[in-house]
């Protein structure tokens, strides 16, 4: 569940499911929210006397989703610190200060069935492992208590959506997506899910806002807001309109306490449905990308530029070689319109571009030094979240990297040198102030009790070579360490480059196994 303290939003570990329950052959199935079936169940316009008939029709398609996870537990001097996951022994190690083991954990959420053959929609965070955990199994539980093992068909962390598949001897009850673009502030809605693992629970409310931006940023920070009670465990469940259509997927709340305070958020059906279909069919999801770092146009920023507030977004940086630079955008520009769509808090630059097909040429209207101009950009393909995170490397920040993050550092590096490294990309090179063509690995974290820290190595340093062998990945570092150990060496010679000064050689003692 995502919580929002102050002005941030929170994910809910939960969701609801939609079912279709009939005994007819698979090809003859109709959705639980088929219009012919809904006419008798749907209440008359206005404040309904009861939601009972509508609930009875829809609830069979809402399911409980649980995962069984295996969590790595460290048993080392750094347990409970940022280095607890860096310097423990591998899983199953011996006792004392360097061993480790595992424990079992569970998560609960909601989902809904979208087809008679058992495709289930939920939130990605409902079925995703966190930290040092790995998911061993996913179980879907029907309202009558019947359990089915679920297979993960596809997931999309950026939109926080996932599709599962269950199989049974009979067709499953299911529901279909509706048209969230027709949702209006004040419309009645029903939310069905499994808050706190209690089982099928129905809450009602109205739509409090459409296309609400929570301030988290990103390509999908655009929600339907409701005052219906949404709590931990509701994530992934459906939000229905009074015609029985799924117009949203319950996803997040704003709460100072962790419980419902009447501000819940759902992913609009117009956003979710196309992504779900691609996940279900195995089609790759491609999003647009310009390659800019942006911030909202705050009151003070707008005043300093002499521009209307809450209209446009300010470019803090432009990534070299990316579509924005090729189009002529510059840091300090204010983007006011993209592809004919005005940039506002409810329709952000990230949202517009992410939902534009890569390869499309679009006009970008900017204000530069008080003058309005139109540039033409060819939209690129949005990189993965890992690549985007690498662009934001901060050499001053203290980072925590887990044992299972092999992109950050190999096992031998963490244990032998008492530090973690990651590949030096051109983006990270710019962040730490070294030439982008430099080859090496960048230090991501250092154990303060290790010899590397004693020799002055710190986060953001670049290791060019070890024992005069060039290194460009964590695996390269591991190979050199293995060679040194095979030769019974007690130390290795690192050539280290910082943002200022010349490279220097530093001997670092290897930790004993």
Coordinates of C-alpha atoms in Angstrom, one line a residue:
X1 CA 0.0 0.0 0.0
X2 CA 1.4 3.4 -0.9
X3 CA 0.8 5.9 1.8
X4 CA 0.9 9.7 1.3
X5 CA 2.1 11.6 4.2
X6 CA 1.5 15.4 3.8
X7 CA 1.2 15.8 0.1
X8 CA 2.5 12.5 -1.3
X9 CA 0.3 9.5 -2.3
X10 CA 0.4 6.0 -1.0
X11 CA 0.0 2.7 -2.7
X12 CA -2.6 0.3 -1.3
X13 CA -1.7 -3.3 -1.1
X14 CA -5.0 -4.5 -2.3
X15 CA -7.4 -4.6 -5.1
X16 CA -10.7 -6.0 -6.2
X17 CA -11.6 -8.4 -8.9
X18 CA -14.4 -8.7 -11.4
X19 CA -16.1 -12.0 -12.1
X20 CA -18.4 -13.6 -14.6
X21 CA -20.4 -16.5 -13.1
X22 CA -22.5 -18.6 -15.4
X23 CA -22.5 -22.2 -16.3
X24 CA -22.7 -21.7 -20.1
X25 CA -19.9 -22.8 -22.4
X26 CA -16.8 -20.5 -22.5
X27 CA -17.7 -18.9 -25.8
X28 CA -21.2 -18.0 -24.6
X29 CA -20.0 -16.1 -21.5
X30 CA -21.1 -12.6 -20.8
X31 CA -19.6 -10.1 -18.4
X32 CA -21.1 -9.6 -15.0
X33 CA -21.5 -6.0 -16.0
X34 CA -23.0 -6.7 -19.4
X35 CA -25.6 -4.0 -20.0
X36 CA -28.5 -6.4 -20.4
X37 CA -27.7 -7.9 -17.0
X38 CA -27.1 -4.5 -15.4
X39 CA -30.4 -2.9 -16.3
X40 CA -32.2 -4.6 -13.4
X41 CA -29.3 -4.2 -10.9
X42 CA -28.4 -0.6 -11.6
X43 CA -30.1 1.9 -9.3
X44 CA -32.1 4.8 -10.8
X45 CA -30.3 8.1 -11.3
X46 CA -29.9 10.2 -8.2
X47 CA -29.0 9.1 -4.7
X48 CA -29.8 5.3 -4.6
X49 CA -31.8 3.7 -1.8
X50 CA -29.5 0.7 -1.9
X51 CA -26.4 -0.6 -3.7
X52 CA -27.3 -4.2 -2.8
X53 CA -28.5 -5.4 -6.2
X54 CA -25.5 -3.8 -7.9
X55 CA -23.1 -5.3 -5.4
X56 CA -24.6 -8.8 -5.7
X57 CA -24.1 -8.6 -9.4
X58 CA -20.5 -7.5 -9.4
X59 CA -18.9 -8.9 -6.2
X60 CA -18.4 -12.5 -7.6
X61 CA -15.7 -11.0 -9.9
X62 CA -13.6 -9.4 -7.2
X63 CA -10.8 -11.6 -5.8
X64 CA -8.3 -11.6 -3.0
X65 CA -4.6 -11.9 -4.1
X66 CA -1.9 -13.1 -1.8
X67 CA 1.8 -13.8 -2.3
X68 CA 4.2 -16.0 -0.4
X69 CA 7.7 -14.5 -0.3
X70 CA 11.1 -15.5 0.9
X71 CA 13.0 -12.8 2.6
X72 CA 16.8 -12.8 3.1
X73 CA 17.8 -12.1 6.7
X74 CA 21.3 -10.9 7.4
X75 CA 23.2 -12.0 10.5
X76 CA 26.2 -9.7 10.4
X77 CA 27.6 -6.6 12.2
X78 CA 25.9 -4.3 9.7
X79 CA 22.4 -5.7 10.3
X80 CA 19.9 -2.8 10.6
X81 CA 22.3 -0.3 8.9
X82 CA 22.6 0.8 5.3
X83 CA 25.4 -1.7 4.9
X84 CA 23.4 -4.7 6.3
X85 CA 22.6 -6.0 2.8
X86 CA 26.1 -5.3 1.5
X87 CA 28.5 -7.1 3.7
X88 CA 26.7 -10.2 5.0
X89 CA 27.7 -13.7 3.9
X90 CA 25.8 -15.4 1.2
X91 CA 22.5 -17.1 2.1
X92 CA 23.0 -20.2 4.2
X93 CA 26.4 -19.0 5.5
X94 CA 27.7 -20.0 8.9
X95 CA 26.9 -18.5 12.3
X96 CA 28.7 -15.8 14.1
X97 CA 28.8 -12.4 12.6
X98 CA 28.8 -13.3 8.9
X99 CA 26.0 -15.7 8.3
X100 CA 22.6 -15.2 6.9
X101 CA 19.3 -17.0 6.4
X102 CA 15.7 -16.5 5.2
X103 CA 12.3 -16.1 6.6
X104 CA 8.8 -16.3 5.1
X105 CA 6.5 -13.3 4.5
X106 CA 3.1 -12.7 2.9
X107 CA 1.4 -9.8 1.2
X108 CA -2.3 -9.3 0.6
X109 CA -4.2 -7.3 -2.0
X110 CA -7.2 -7.3 -4.4
X111 CA -7.9 -7.9 -8.0
X112 CA -10.6 -8.5 -10.5
X113 CA -11.3 -11.0 -13.3
X114 CA -11.6 -9.6 -16.8
X115 CA -12.3 -12.8 -18.8
X116 CA -14.2 -16.1 -18.4
X117 CA -10.9 -18.0 -18.9
X118 CA -9.3 -16.4 -15.9
X119 CA -7.2 -13.3 -16.6
X120 CA -6.9 -11.2 -13.5
X121 CA -5.9 -7.5 -13.1
X122 CA -4.2 -6.1 -10.1
X123 CA -1.6 -3.6 -9.1
X124 CA 2.1 -4.5 -9.7
X125 CA 3.0 -3.6 -6.1
X126 CA 0.5 -6.2 -4.8
X127 CA 2.5 -9.0 -6.3
X128 CA 6.0 -7.5 -6.3
X129 CA 8.7 -8.4 -3.9
X130 CA 10.4 -5.6 -1.9
X131 CA 14.0 -5.3 -0.7
X132 CA 15.7 -8.7 -0.1
X133 CA 12.5 -10.7 -0.8
X134 CA 11.6 -12.9 -3.7
X135 CA 8.1 -14.1 -4.6
X136 CA 7.7 -17.9 -4.4
X137 CA 3.9 -18.1 -5.2
X138 CA 0.8 -16.1 -6.0
X139 CA -2.7 -17.3 -4.9
X140 CA -6.0 -15.9 -6.1
X141 CA -9.0 -16.5 -3.7
X142 CA -12.5 -16.3 -4.9
X143 CA -15.3 -14.8 -2.8
X144 CA -16.5 -18.3 -2.0
X145 CA -13.1 -19.2 -0.6
X146 CA -11.9 -21.3 -3.5
X147 CA -8.2 -20.8 -4.1
X148 CA -6.3 -21.0 -7.4
X149 CA -2.6 -20.8 -8.0
X150 CA -1.9 -17.8 -10.3
X151 CA 0.7 -17.4 -13.0
X152 CA 2.2 -13.9 -13.7
X153 CA 1.5 -13.0 -17.3
X154 CA 3.0 -9.5 -17.3
X155 CA 3.8 -6.5 -15.1
X156 CA 4.4 -2.9 -15.7
X157 CA 6.0 -1.1 -12.7
X158 CA 5.7 2.4 -14.3
X159 CA 1.9 2.2 -14.4
X160 CA 1.7 -0.1 -11.4
X161 CA -0.3 -2.7 -13.3
X162 CA 0.0 -6.5 -13.5
X163 CA -2.0 -9.3 -15.2
X164 CA -2.3 -12.8 -13.7
X165 CA -3.8 -16.0 -15.1
X166 CA -5.8 -18.7 -13.2
X167 CA -7.3 -21.9 -14.6
X168 CA -10.5 -23.8 -13.6
X169 CA -12.9 -26.4 -14.7
X170 CA -15.7 -23.8 -15.2
X171 CA -15.8 -20.3 -16.7
X172 CA -15.1 -17.6 -14.3
X173 CA -17.3 -14.6 -13.6
X174 CA -15.7 -11.4 -15.0
X175 CA -16.3 -7.7 -15.6
X176 CA -15.2 -5.3 -18.3
X177 CA -13.6 -1.8 -18.3
X178 CA -15.8 1.2 -18.9
X179 CA -15.1 4.7 -20.1
X180 CA -13.5 6.8 -17.4
X181 CA -13.4 9.8 -19.7
X182 CA -17.1 10.3 -19.0
X183 CA -16.6 10.3 -15.2
X184 CA -17.7 13.6 -13.6
X185 CA -17.0 15.1 -10.2
X186 CA -20.0 14.1 -8.0
X187 CA -20.8 10.8 -9.7
X188 CA -21.5 7.9 -7.4
X189 CA -19.0 5.0 -7.3
X190 CA -18.5 1.6 -5.6
X191 CA -15.2 0.2 -4.5
X192 CA -14.9 -3.5 -3.8
X193 CA -11.8 -5.1 -2.3
X194 CA -10.1 -6.9 0.6
X195 CA -9.0 -4.2 3.1
X196 CA -6.7 -5.5 5.8
X197 CA -7.3 -9.1 4.5
X198 CA -10.9 -9.1 5.8
X199 CA -12.4 -10.5 2.6
X200 CA -14.9 -9.0 0.2
X201 CA -15.8 -5.4 1.4
X202 CA -17.8 -2.8 -0.4
X203 CA -17.6 0.9 0.2
X204 CA -19.3 3.7 -1.6
X205 CA -18.6 7.4 -2.3
X206 CA -18.4 9.9 -5.1
X207 CA -15.7 11.0 -7.5
X208 CA -14.0 13.9 -5.8
X209 CA -11.8 14.9 -8.7
X210 CA -10.8 13.7 -12.1
X211 CA -7.3 13.6 -13.4
X212 CA -5.9 14.5 -10.0
X213 CA -2.1 15.0 -9.9
X214 CA -0.7 14.0 -6.5
X215 CA 2.7 15.7 -7.0
X216 CA 4.7 12.4 -7.1
X217 CA 5.7 13.1 -10.7
X218 CA 6.1 10.4 -13.3
X219 CA 4.2 9.4 -16.4
X220 CA 1.1 8.2 -14.6
X221 CA 0.6 10.7 -11.8
X222 CA -3.0 11.2 -12.9
X223 CA -5.9 9.6 -11.0
X224 CA -9.6 9.5 -10.2
X225 CA -10.0 10.8 -6.7
X226 CA -12.7 9.4 -4.4
X227 CA -14.0 9.8 -0.8
X228 CA -15.0 6.1 -0.7
X229 CA -13.1 4.3 2.1
X230 CA -9.9 2.9 0.6
X231 CA -7.5 1.1 2.9
X232 CA -4.5 -1.3 3.0
X233 CA -5.6 -4.3 1.0
X234 CA -7.8 -2.5 -1.4
X235 CA -5.0 -2.0 -3.9
X236 CA -5.7 -3.6 -7.3
X237 CA -9.5 -3.7 -6.7
X238 CA -12.1 -2.2 -9.1
X239 CA -13.9 1.1 -8.8
X240 CA -17.3 0.8 -10.4
X241 CA -19.7 3.4 -11.7
X242 CA -23.5 2.8 -11.2
X243 CA -23.7 1.1 -14.5
X244 CA -21.4 -1.6 -13.2
X245 CA -18.4 -0.6 -15.4
X246 CA -14.9 -0.7 -14.1
X247 CA -13.8 3.0 -14.4
X248 CA -10.7 2.8 -12.2
X249 CA -8.3 0.5 -10.3
X250 CA -7.9 1.4 -6.6
X251 CA -4.2 2.3 -6.1
X252 CA -3.2 4.9 -3.6
X253 CA -4.3 7.1 -0.7
X254 CA -3.2 10.3 1.0
X255 CA -3.2 9.8 4.8
X256 CA -1.3 11.1 7.8
X257 CA -2.1 7.9 9.7
X258 CA -2.0 5.1 7.2
X259 CA -5.8 4.6 7.3
X260 CA -8.5 6.1 5.1
X261 CA -9.2 9.8 5.6
X262 CA -11.5 10.0 2.5
X263 CA -8.8 10.8 -0.1
X264 CA -8.3 7.7 -2.3
X265 CA -7.0 7.4 -5.9
X266 CA -7.7 5.0 -8.7
X267 CA -5.9 4.5 -12.0
X268 CA -8.4 5.6 -14.7
X269 CA -9.7 2.9 -17.0
X270 CA -8.6 4.9 -20.0
X271 CA -5.0 4.6 -18.8
X272 CA -5.2 1.0 -17.5
X273 CA -7.2 -0.8 -20.2
X274 CA -4.7 -0.4 -23.1
X275 CA -1.8 -1.4 -20.8
X276 CA -3.6 -4.4 -19.5
X277 CA -4.4 -5.5 -23.0
X278 CA -0.7 -5.3 -24.0
X279 CA 0.3 -7.2 -20.9
X280 CA -2.3 -9.9 -21.6
X281 CA -1.1 -10.3 -25.2
X282 CA 2.6 -10.1 -24.5
X283 CA 3.0 -6.9 -26.5
X284 CA 5.9 -4.7 -25.6
X285 CA 4.9 -1.4 -23.9
X286 CA 6.7 1.5 -25.4
X287 CA 6.5 5.0 -24.0
X288 CA 7.6 8.4 -25.4
X289 CA 10.7 10.1 -24.0
X290 CA 12.3 13.5 -24.6
X291 CA 15.2 13.4 -22.1
X292 CA 14.6 16.4 -19.9
X293 CA 14.6 17.0 -16.1
X294 CA 11.6 19.1 -15.2
X295 CA 10.1 20.8 -12.2
X296 CA 6.6 22.4 -11.7
X297 CA 6.3 26.1 -12.4
X298 CA 5.8 27.2 -8.8
X299 CA 4.5 30.6 -7.8
X300 CA 8.0 32.0 -7.1
X301 CA 9.5 30.5 -10.2
X302 CA 6.6 31.9 -12.4
X303 CA 7.0 35.3 -10.7
X304 CA 10.8 35.3 -11.4
X305 CA 10.1 34.6 -15.1
X306 CA 7.1 36.9 -15.4
X307 CA 4.8 34.0 -16.5
X308 CA 1.4 32.8 -15.4
X309 CA 1.6 30.3 -12.6
X310 CA 0.5 26.7 -13.0
X311 CA 0.9 26.9 -16.8
X312 CA 3.9 24.9 -18.1
X313 CA 6.9 23.2 -16.6
X314 CA 10.4 24.3 -16.1
X315 CA 13.4 22.4 -17.7
X316 CA 16.2 22.0 -15.2
X317 CA 18.4 19.9 -17.4
X318 CA 18.6 18.4 -20.9
X319 CA 20.2 15.0 -21.4
X320 CA 22.9 15.1 -24.1
X321 CA 22.1 13.2 -27.3
X322 CA 18.4 12.7 -26.4
X323 CA 15.4 14.0 -28.5
X324 CA 15.0 17.3 -26.5
X325 CA 18.6 18.3 -27.2
X326 CA 18.3 17.4 -30.8
X327 CA 15.1 19.5 -31.0
X328 CA 16.9 22.5 -29.5
X329 CA 15.4 22.6 -26.0
X330 CA 17.6 24.1 -23.4
X331 CA 17.8 24.2 -19.6
X332 CA 15.8 27.2 -18.4
X333 CA 13.1 26.8 -21.0
X334 CA 9.4 26.7 -19.9
X335 CA 7.4 24.1 -21.8
X336 CA 3.8 25.4 -22.2
X337 CA 2.4 23.0 -24.9
X338 CA 3.3 19.6 -26.4
X339 CA 1.7 18.2 -29.5
X340 CA -1.1 20.7 -29.2
X341 CA -1.9 19.9 -25.6
X342 CA -1.5 22.5 -22.9
X343 CA 0.9 21.6 -20.1
X344 CA -0.9 22.0 -16.7
X345 CA -0.8 20.4 -13.3
X346 CA -3.5 18.0 -14.4
X347 CA -1.9 17.3 -17.8
X348 CA 1.8 17.2 -17.1
X349 CA 4.6 17.1 -19.6
X350 CA 5.6 13.6 -18.5
X351 CA 2.1 12.3 -19.0
X352 CA 1.7 13.8 -22.5
X353 CA 5.1 12.6 -23.7
X354 CA 4.9 9.1 -22.2
X355 CA 1.6 8.6 -23.9
X356 CA 3.0 9.7 -27.3
X357 CA 4.2 6.9 -29.7
X358 CA 8.0 6.9 -30.1
X359 CA 9.1 8.2 -33.5
X360 CA 6.3 10.7 -33.8
X361 CA 7.3 14.3 -34.6
X362 CA 5.5 16.8 -32.4
X363 CA 5.6 20.5 -31.9
X364 CA 6.9 21.7 -28.5
X365 CA 6.0 25.3 -27.5
X366 CA 8.5 26.9 -25.1
X367 CA 9.0 30.3 -23.5
X368 CA 12.7 31.3 -23.6
X369 CA 13.9 34.6 -22.2
X370 CA 10.3 35.9 -22.4
X371 CA 9.8 34.9 -26.0
X372 CA 7.5 32.2 -27.2
X373 CA 8.8 29.8 -29.8
X374 CA 7.9 26.4 -31.3
X375 CA 10.4 23.6 -31.7
X376 CA 9.9 20.2 -33.4
X377 CA 10.9 17.1 -31.5
X378 CA 11.0 13.5 -32.6
X379 CA 9.8 11.5 -29.6
X380 CA 12.2 8.8 -28.4
X381 CA 11.7 5.5 -26.5
X382 CA 11.5 5.9 -22.7
X383 CA 14.4 4.0 -21.0
X384 CA 13.8 1.4 -18.3
X385 CA 13.4 2.5 -14.7
X386 CA 16.9 1.2 -14.0
X387 CA 18.4 3.4 -16.7
X388 CA 16.5 6.4 -15.5
X389 CA 17.6 5.9 -11.9
X390 CA 21.2 5.7 -13.1
X391 CA 20.8 9.2 -14.7
X392 CA 19.9 10.5 -11.2
X393 CA 23.0 9.1 -9.4
X394 CA 23.9 11.5 -6.5
X395 CA 27.5 11.1 -5.3
X396 CA 26.7 12.8 -2.0
X397 CA 23.7 10.6 -1.1
X398 CA 24.1 7.5 1.1
X399 CA 22.6 4.5 -0.8
X400 CA 21.5 1.1 0.3
X401 CA 22.1 -1.7 -2.2
X402 CA 20.8 -5.2 -1.5
X403 CA 22.6 -8.5 -2.1
X404 CA 20.3 -9.3 -5.0
X405 CA 21.0 -6.1 -7.0
X406 CA 23.7 -7.5 -9.3
X407 CA 23.6 -4.4 -11.5
X408 CA 25.0 -2.5 -8.7
X409 CA 27.8 -4.7 -7.4
X410 CA 29.0 -8.3 -7.6
X411 CA 29.2 -10.5 -4.5
X412 CA 33.0 -10.6 -4.3
X413 CA 33.3 -6.8 -4.6
X414 CA 31.1 -6.3 -1.6
X415 CA 32.7 -8.8 0.6
X416 CA 36.4 -8.5 -0.5
X417 CA 36.7 -4.7 -0.9
X418 CA 34.0 -3.7 1.5
X419 CA 32.3 -1.5 -1.0
X420 CA 29.7 -1.6 -3.8
X421 CA 30.3 -0.5 -7.4
X422 CA 28.1 0.1 -10.5
X423 CA 28.8 0.7 -14.1
X424 CA 30.0 4.2 -15.0
X425 CA 27.5 5.4 -17.6
X426 CA 27.7 8.8 -19.4
X427 CA 24.8 10.0 -17.3
X428 CA 26.6 9.1 -14.0
X429 CA 29.8 10.6 -15.3
X430 CA 28.1 14.0 -15.8
X431 CA 26.6 13.7 -12.3
X432 CA 30.0 13.2 -10.6
X433 CA 31.9 15.6 -12.8
X434 CA 34.2 13.3 -14.8
X435 CA 34.5 13.1 -18.6
X436 CA 31.7 11.0 -20.2
X437 CA 34.2 9.0 -22.2
X438 CA 36.0 7.8 -19.0
X439 CA 35.9 4.0 -18.6
X440 CA 35.6 2.3 -15.2
X441 CA 33.2 1.5 -12.3
X442 CA 31.9 4.1 -9.9
X443 CA 31.8 3.5 -6.1
X444 CA 28.2 3.4 -5.0
X445 CA 28.7 2.7 -1.2
X446 CA 31.6 2.1 1.2
X447 CA 31.7 0.3 4.5
X448 CA 33.1 2.8 6.9
X449 CA 35.0 0.0 8.8
X450 CA 36.7 -1.4 5.7
X451 CA 40.2 -0.7 4.5
X452 CA 38.9 1.1 1.4
X453 CA 37.3 3.8 3.6
X454 CA 40.5 4.0 5.6
X455 CA 42.4 4.7 2.4
X456 CA 40.0 7.6 1.6
X457 CA 37.8 5.9 -1.0
X458 CA 34.3 7.3 -1.0
X459 CA 31.0 7.2 -3.0
X460 CA 31.4 8.8 -6.4
X461 CA 35.1 7.8 -6.9
X462 CA 35.8 6.0 -10.2
X463 CA 37.9 2.8 -10.2
X464 CA 39.8 2.7 -13.5
X465 CA 41.8 -0.5 -13.0
X466 CA 42.7 -3.1 -10.4
X467 CA 46.1 -4.6 -10.5
X468 CA 46.6 -2.8 -13.8
X469 CA 43.6 -4.6 -15.3
X470 CA 40.9 -2.2 -16.7
X471 CA 37.5 -2.7 -15.1
X472 CA 34.1 -1.6 -16.5
X473 CA 31.6 -3.8 -14.6
X474 CA 31.2 -5.4 -11.2
X475 CA 31.9 -8.7 -12.9
X476 CA 35.2 -7.4 -14.1
X477 CA 36.1 -6.4 -10.6
X478 CA 35.1 -9.9 -9.3
X479 CA 37.4 -11.6 -11.8
X480 CA 40.4 -9.6 -10.8
X481 CA 39.7 -10.2 -7.1
X482 CA 39.4 -14.0 -7.8
X483 CA 42.8 -13.9 -9.6
X484 CA 44.3 -12.0 -6.7
X485 CA 43.0 -14.6 -4.2
X486 CA 44.2 -17.4 -6.3
X487 CA 47.7 -15.9 -6.2
X488 CA 47.4 -15.6 -2.4
X489 CA 47.6 -11.8 -2.5
X490 CA 46.4 -10.0 0.6
X491 CA 45.8 -6.7 -1.2
X492 CA 45.0 -5.3 -4.6
X493 CA 46.1 -2.1 -6.3
X494 CA 43.3 0.3 -7.3
X495 CA 43.7 3.2 -9.7
X496 CA 41.2 5.8 -8.6
X497 CA 39.9 8.9 -10.4
X498 CA 38.0 11.8 -8.8
X499 CA 36.2 14.7 -10.3
X500 CA 39.3 16.9 -9.6
X501 CA 43.0 15.9 -9.7
X502 CA 44.9 13.2 -11.4
X503 CA 44.3 9.5 -11.0
X504 CA 46.1 7.9 -8.1
X505 CA 47.0 4.3 -7.1
X506 CA 45.7 3.1 -3.7
X507 CA 46.4 -0.4 -2.2
X508 CA 43.4 -1.9 -0.5
X509 CA 43.6 -5.0 1.6
X510 CA 41.2 -7.8 0.8
X511 CA 38.9 -9.0 3.6
X512 CA 39.4 -12.6 4.6
X513 CA 36.5 -14.9 3.7

